[in-house]
PDB file of C-alpha atoms in Angstrom:
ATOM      1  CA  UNK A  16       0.000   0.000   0.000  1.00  0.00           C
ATOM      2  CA  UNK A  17       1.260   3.142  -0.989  1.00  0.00           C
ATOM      3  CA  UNK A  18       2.050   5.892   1.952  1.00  0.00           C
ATOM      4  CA  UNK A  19       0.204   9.159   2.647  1.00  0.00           C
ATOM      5  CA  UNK A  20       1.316  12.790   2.295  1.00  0.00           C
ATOM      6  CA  UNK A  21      -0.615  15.155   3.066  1.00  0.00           C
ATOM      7  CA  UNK A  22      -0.101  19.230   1.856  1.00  0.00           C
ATOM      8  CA  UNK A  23      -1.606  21.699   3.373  1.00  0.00           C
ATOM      9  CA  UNK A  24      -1.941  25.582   3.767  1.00  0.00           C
ATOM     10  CA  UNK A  25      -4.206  28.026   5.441  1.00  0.00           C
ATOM     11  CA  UNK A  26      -5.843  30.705   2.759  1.00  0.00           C
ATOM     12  CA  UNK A  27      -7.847  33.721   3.415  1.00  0.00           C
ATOM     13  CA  UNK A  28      -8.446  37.037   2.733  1.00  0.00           C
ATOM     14  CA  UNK A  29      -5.363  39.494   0.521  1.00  0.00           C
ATOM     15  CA  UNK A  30      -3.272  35.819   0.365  1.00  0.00           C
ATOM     16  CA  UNK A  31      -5.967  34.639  -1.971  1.00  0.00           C
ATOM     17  CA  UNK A  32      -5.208  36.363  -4.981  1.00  0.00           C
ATOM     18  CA  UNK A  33      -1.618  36.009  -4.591  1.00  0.00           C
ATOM     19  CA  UNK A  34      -2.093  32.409  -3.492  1.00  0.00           C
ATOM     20  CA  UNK A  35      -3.809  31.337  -6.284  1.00  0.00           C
ATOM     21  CA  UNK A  36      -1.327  33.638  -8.726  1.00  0.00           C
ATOM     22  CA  UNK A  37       2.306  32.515  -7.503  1.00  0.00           C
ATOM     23  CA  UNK A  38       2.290  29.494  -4.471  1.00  0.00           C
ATOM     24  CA  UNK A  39      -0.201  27.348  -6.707  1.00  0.00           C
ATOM     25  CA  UNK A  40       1.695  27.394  -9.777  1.00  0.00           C
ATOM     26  CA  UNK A  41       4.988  26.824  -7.984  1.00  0.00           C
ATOM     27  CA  UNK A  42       2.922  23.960  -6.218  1.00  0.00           C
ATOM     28  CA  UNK A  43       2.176  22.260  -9.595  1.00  0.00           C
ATOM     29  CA  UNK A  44       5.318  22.612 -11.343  1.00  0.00           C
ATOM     30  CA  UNK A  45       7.585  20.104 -12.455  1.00  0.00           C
ATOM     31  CA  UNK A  46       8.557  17.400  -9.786  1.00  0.00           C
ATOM     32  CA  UNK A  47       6.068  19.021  -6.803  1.00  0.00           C
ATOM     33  CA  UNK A  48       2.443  17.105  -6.481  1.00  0.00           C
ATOM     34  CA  UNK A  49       1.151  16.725  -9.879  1.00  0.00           C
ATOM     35  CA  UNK A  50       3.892  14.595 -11.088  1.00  0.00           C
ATOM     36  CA  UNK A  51       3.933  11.071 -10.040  1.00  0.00           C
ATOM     37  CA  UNK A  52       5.693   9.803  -6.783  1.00  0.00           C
ATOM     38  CA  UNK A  53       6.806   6.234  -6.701  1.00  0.00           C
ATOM     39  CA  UNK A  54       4.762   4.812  -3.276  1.00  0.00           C
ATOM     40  CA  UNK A  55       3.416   8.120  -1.909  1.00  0.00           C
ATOM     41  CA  UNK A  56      -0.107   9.356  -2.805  1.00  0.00           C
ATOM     42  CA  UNK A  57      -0.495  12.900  -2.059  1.00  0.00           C
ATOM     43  CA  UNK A  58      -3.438  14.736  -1.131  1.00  0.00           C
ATOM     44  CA  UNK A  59      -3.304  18.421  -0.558  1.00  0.00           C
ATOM     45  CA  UNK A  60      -5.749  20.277   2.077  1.00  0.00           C
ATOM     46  CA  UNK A  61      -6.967  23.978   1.952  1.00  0.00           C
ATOM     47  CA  UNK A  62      -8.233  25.495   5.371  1.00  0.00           C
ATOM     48  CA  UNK A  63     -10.037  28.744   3.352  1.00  0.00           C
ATOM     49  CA  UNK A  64     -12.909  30.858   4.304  1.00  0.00           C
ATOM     50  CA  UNK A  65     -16.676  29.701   2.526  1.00  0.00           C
ATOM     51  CA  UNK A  66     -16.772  33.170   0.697  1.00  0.00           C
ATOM     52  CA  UNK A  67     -13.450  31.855  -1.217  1.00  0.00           C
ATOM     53  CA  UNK A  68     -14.509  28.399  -1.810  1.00  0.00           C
ATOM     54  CA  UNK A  69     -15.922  29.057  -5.395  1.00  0.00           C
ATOM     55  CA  UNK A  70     -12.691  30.849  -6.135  1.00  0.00           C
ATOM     56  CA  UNK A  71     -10.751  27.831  -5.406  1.00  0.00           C
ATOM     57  CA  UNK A  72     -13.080  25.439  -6.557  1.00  0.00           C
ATOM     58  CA  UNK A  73     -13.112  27.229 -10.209  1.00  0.00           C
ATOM     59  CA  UNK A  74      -9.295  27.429 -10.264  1.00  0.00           C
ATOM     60  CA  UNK A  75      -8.418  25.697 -13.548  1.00  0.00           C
ATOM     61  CA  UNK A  76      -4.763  24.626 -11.506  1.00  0.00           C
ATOM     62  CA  UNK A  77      -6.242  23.254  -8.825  1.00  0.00           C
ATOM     63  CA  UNK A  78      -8.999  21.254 -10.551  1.00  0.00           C
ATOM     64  CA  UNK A  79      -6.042  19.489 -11.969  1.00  0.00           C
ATOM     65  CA  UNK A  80      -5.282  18.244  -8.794  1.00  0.00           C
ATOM     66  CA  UNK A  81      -6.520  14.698  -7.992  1.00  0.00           C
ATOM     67  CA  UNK A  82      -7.111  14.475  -4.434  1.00  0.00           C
ATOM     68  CA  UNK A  83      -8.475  18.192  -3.165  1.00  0.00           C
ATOM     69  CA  UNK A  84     -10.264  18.564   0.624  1.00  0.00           C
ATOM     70  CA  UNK A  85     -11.520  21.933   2.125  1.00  0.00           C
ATOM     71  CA  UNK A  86     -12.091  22.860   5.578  1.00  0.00           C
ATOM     72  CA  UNK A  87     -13.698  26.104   6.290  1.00  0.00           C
ATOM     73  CA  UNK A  88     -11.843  28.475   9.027  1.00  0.00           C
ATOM     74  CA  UNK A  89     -14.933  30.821   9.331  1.00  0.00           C
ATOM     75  CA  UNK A  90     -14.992  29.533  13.095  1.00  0.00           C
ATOM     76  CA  UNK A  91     -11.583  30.597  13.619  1.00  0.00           C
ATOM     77  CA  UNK A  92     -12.037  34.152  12.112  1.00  0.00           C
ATOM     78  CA  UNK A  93     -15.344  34.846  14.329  1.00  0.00           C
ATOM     79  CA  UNK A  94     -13.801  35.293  17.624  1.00  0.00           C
ATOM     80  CA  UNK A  95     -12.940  38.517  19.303  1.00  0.00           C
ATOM     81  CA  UNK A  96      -9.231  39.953  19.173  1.00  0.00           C
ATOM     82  CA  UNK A  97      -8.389  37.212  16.744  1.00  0.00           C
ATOM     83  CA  UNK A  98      -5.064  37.882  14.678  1.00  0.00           C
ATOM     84  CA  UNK A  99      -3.634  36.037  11.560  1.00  0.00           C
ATOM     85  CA  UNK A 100      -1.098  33.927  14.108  1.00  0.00           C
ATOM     86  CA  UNK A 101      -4.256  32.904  16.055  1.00  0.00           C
ATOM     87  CA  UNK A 102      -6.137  31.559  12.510  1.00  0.00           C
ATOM     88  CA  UNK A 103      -3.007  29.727  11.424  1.00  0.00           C
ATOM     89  CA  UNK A 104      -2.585  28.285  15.453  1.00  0.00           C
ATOM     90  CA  UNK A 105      -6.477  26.652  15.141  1.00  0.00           C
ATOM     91  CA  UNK A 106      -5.835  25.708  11.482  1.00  0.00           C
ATOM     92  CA  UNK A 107      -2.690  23.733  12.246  1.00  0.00           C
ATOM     93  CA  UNK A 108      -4.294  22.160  15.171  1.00  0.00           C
ATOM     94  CA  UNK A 109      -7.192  21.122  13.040  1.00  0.00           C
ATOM     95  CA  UNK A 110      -4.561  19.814  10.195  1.00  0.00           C
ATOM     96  CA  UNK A 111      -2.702  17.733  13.139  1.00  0.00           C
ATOM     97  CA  UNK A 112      -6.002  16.323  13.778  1.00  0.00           C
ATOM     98  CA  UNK A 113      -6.979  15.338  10.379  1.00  0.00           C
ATOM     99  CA  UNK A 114      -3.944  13.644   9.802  1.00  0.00           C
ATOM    100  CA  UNK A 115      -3.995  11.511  12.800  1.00  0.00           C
ATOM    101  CA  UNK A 116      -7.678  11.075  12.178  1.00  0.00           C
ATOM    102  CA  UNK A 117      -6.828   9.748   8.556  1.00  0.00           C
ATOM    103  CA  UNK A 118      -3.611   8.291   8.849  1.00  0.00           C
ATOM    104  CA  UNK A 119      -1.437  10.026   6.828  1.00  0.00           C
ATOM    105  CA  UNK A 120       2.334   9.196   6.789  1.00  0.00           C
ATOM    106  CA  UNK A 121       3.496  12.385   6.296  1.00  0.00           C
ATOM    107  CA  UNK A 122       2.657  16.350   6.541  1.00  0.00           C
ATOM    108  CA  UNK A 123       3.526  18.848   5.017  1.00  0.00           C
ATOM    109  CA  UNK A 124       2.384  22.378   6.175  1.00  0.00           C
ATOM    110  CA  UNK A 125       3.535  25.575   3.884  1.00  0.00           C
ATOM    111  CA  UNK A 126       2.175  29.586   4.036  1.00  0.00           C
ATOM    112  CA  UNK A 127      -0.055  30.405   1.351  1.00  0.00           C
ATOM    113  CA  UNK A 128       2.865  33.057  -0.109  1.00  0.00           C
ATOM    114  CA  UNK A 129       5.453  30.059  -0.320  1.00  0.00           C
ATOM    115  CA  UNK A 130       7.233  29.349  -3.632  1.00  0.00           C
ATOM    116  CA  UNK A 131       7.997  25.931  -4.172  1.00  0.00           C
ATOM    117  CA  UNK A 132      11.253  25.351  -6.685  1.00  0.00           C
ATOM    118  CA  UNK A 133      10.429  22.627  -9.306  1.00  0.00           C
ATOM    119  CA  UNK A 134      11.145  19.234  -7.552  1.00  0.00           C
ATOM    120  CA  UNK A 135      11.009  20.393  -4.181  1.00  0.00           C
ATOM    121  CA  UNK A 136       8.382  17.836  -3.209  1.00  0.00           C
ATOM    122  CA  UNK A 137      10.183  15.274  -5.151  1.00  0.00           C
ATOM    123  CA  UNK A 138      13.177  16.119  -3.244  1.00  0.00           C
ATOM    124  CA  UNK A 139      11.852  16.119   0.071  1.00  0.00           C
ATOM    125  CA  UNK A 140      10.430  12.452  -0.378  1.00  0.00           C
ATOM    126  CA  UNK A 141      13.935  11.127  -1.584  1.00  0.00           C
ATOM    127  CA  UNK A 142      15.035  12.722   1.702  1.00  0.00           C
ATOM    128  CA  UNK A 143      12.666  10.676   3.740  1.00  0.00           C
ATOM    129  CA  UNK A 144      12.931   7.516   2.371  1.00  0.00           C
ATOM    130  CA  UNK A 145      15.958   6.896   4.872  1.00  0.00           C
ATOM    131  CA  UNK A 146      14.613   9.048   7.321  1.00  0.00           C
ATOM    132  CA  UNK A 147      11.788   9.831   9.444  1.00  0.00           C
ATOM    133  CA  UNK A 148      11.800  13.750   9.241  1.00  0.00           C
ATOM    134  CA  UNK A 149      12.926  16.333   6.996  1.00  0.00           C
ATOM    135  CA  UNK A 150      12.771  20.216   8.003  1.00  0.00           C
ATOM    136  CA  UNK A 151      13.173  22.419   5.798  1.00  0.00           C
ATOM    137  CA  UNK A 152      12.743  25.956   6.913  1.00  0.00           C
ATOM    138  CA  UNK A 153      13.295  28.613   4.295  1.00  0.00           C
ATOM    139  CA  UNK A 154      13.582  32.501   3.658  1.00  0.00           C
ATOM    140  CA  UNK A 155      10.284  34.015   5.061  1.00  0.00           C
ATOM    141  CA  UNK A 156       9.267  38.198   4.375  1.00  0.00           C
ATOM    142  CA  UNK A 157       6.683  39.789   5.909  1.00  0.00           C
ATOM    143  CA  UNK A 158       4.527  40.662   3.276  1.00  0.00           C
ATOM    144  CA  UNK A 159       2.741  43.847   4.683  1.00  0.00           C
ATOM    145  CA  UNK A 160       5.871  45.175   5.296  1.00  0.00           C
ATOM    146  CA  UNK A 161       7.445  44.667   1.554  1.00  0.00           C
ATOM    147  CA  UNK A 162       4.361  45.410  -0.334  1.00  0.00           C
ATOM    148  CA  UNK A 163       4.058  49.002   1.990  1.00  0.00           C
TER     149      UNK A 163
END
């Protein structure tokens, strides 16, 4: 039986656009999920907000995906005082307990502004295979602060 990897990133609000402009191509490129993976099946998870479902769900890149779940975060976005960190903090939590819930093998969380080099995910499997974890923390900006 083939493993489990499950992607997944949180989505709302001005990372939509950009999202859905620059991390998803990245994400499909050469070597990432679309191609094929010997023994891993991937599956990639979105944690978005229902008024951007039908954006994502009419993406032409993403309906080339096989295996596509949603989870809505409107929950997580109606509480008082709440701040981007606290969205991503319940989303994560709720990833964690999807993939125990569904046995995944592996997890792979990235930020909706990530770019993925071609064969990244590739890569990172080869890694694996001989161990059981591979970080691999890269170059982060703060985006308010660039695009200001």
């Amino acid at each position: 039986m083939a493993q489990r990897l499950l992607l997944s990133t949180c989505v709302w609000g001005s990372y939509v656009d950009l999202f859905l402009e620059y991390t998803l191509p990245s994400l499909i490129s050469k070597g990432n999920i679309l191609s094929k993976h010997k023994k891993v099946e991937i599956s990639l998870l979105f944690l978005i907000s229902k008024s951007d479902f039908k954006k994502f769900k009419e993406n032409i890149n993403i309906k080339k995906i096989p295996n596509v779940s949603y989870f809505s975060i409107d929950n997580f976005m109606n509480k008082k005082s709440v701040t981007k960190y606290n969205i991503l903090n319940q989303s994560q939590k709720k990833v964690f307990e999807i993939v125990n819930k569904e046995n995944f093998d592996y997890l792979m969380l990235f930020y909706a502004d990530s770019i993925f080099p071609e064969n990244y995910v590739k890569n990172c499997l080869n890694l694996i295979e001989n161990s059981d974890v591979v970080l691999s923390p890269g170059p982060l900006i703060n985006l308010e602060k660039f695009i200001e």
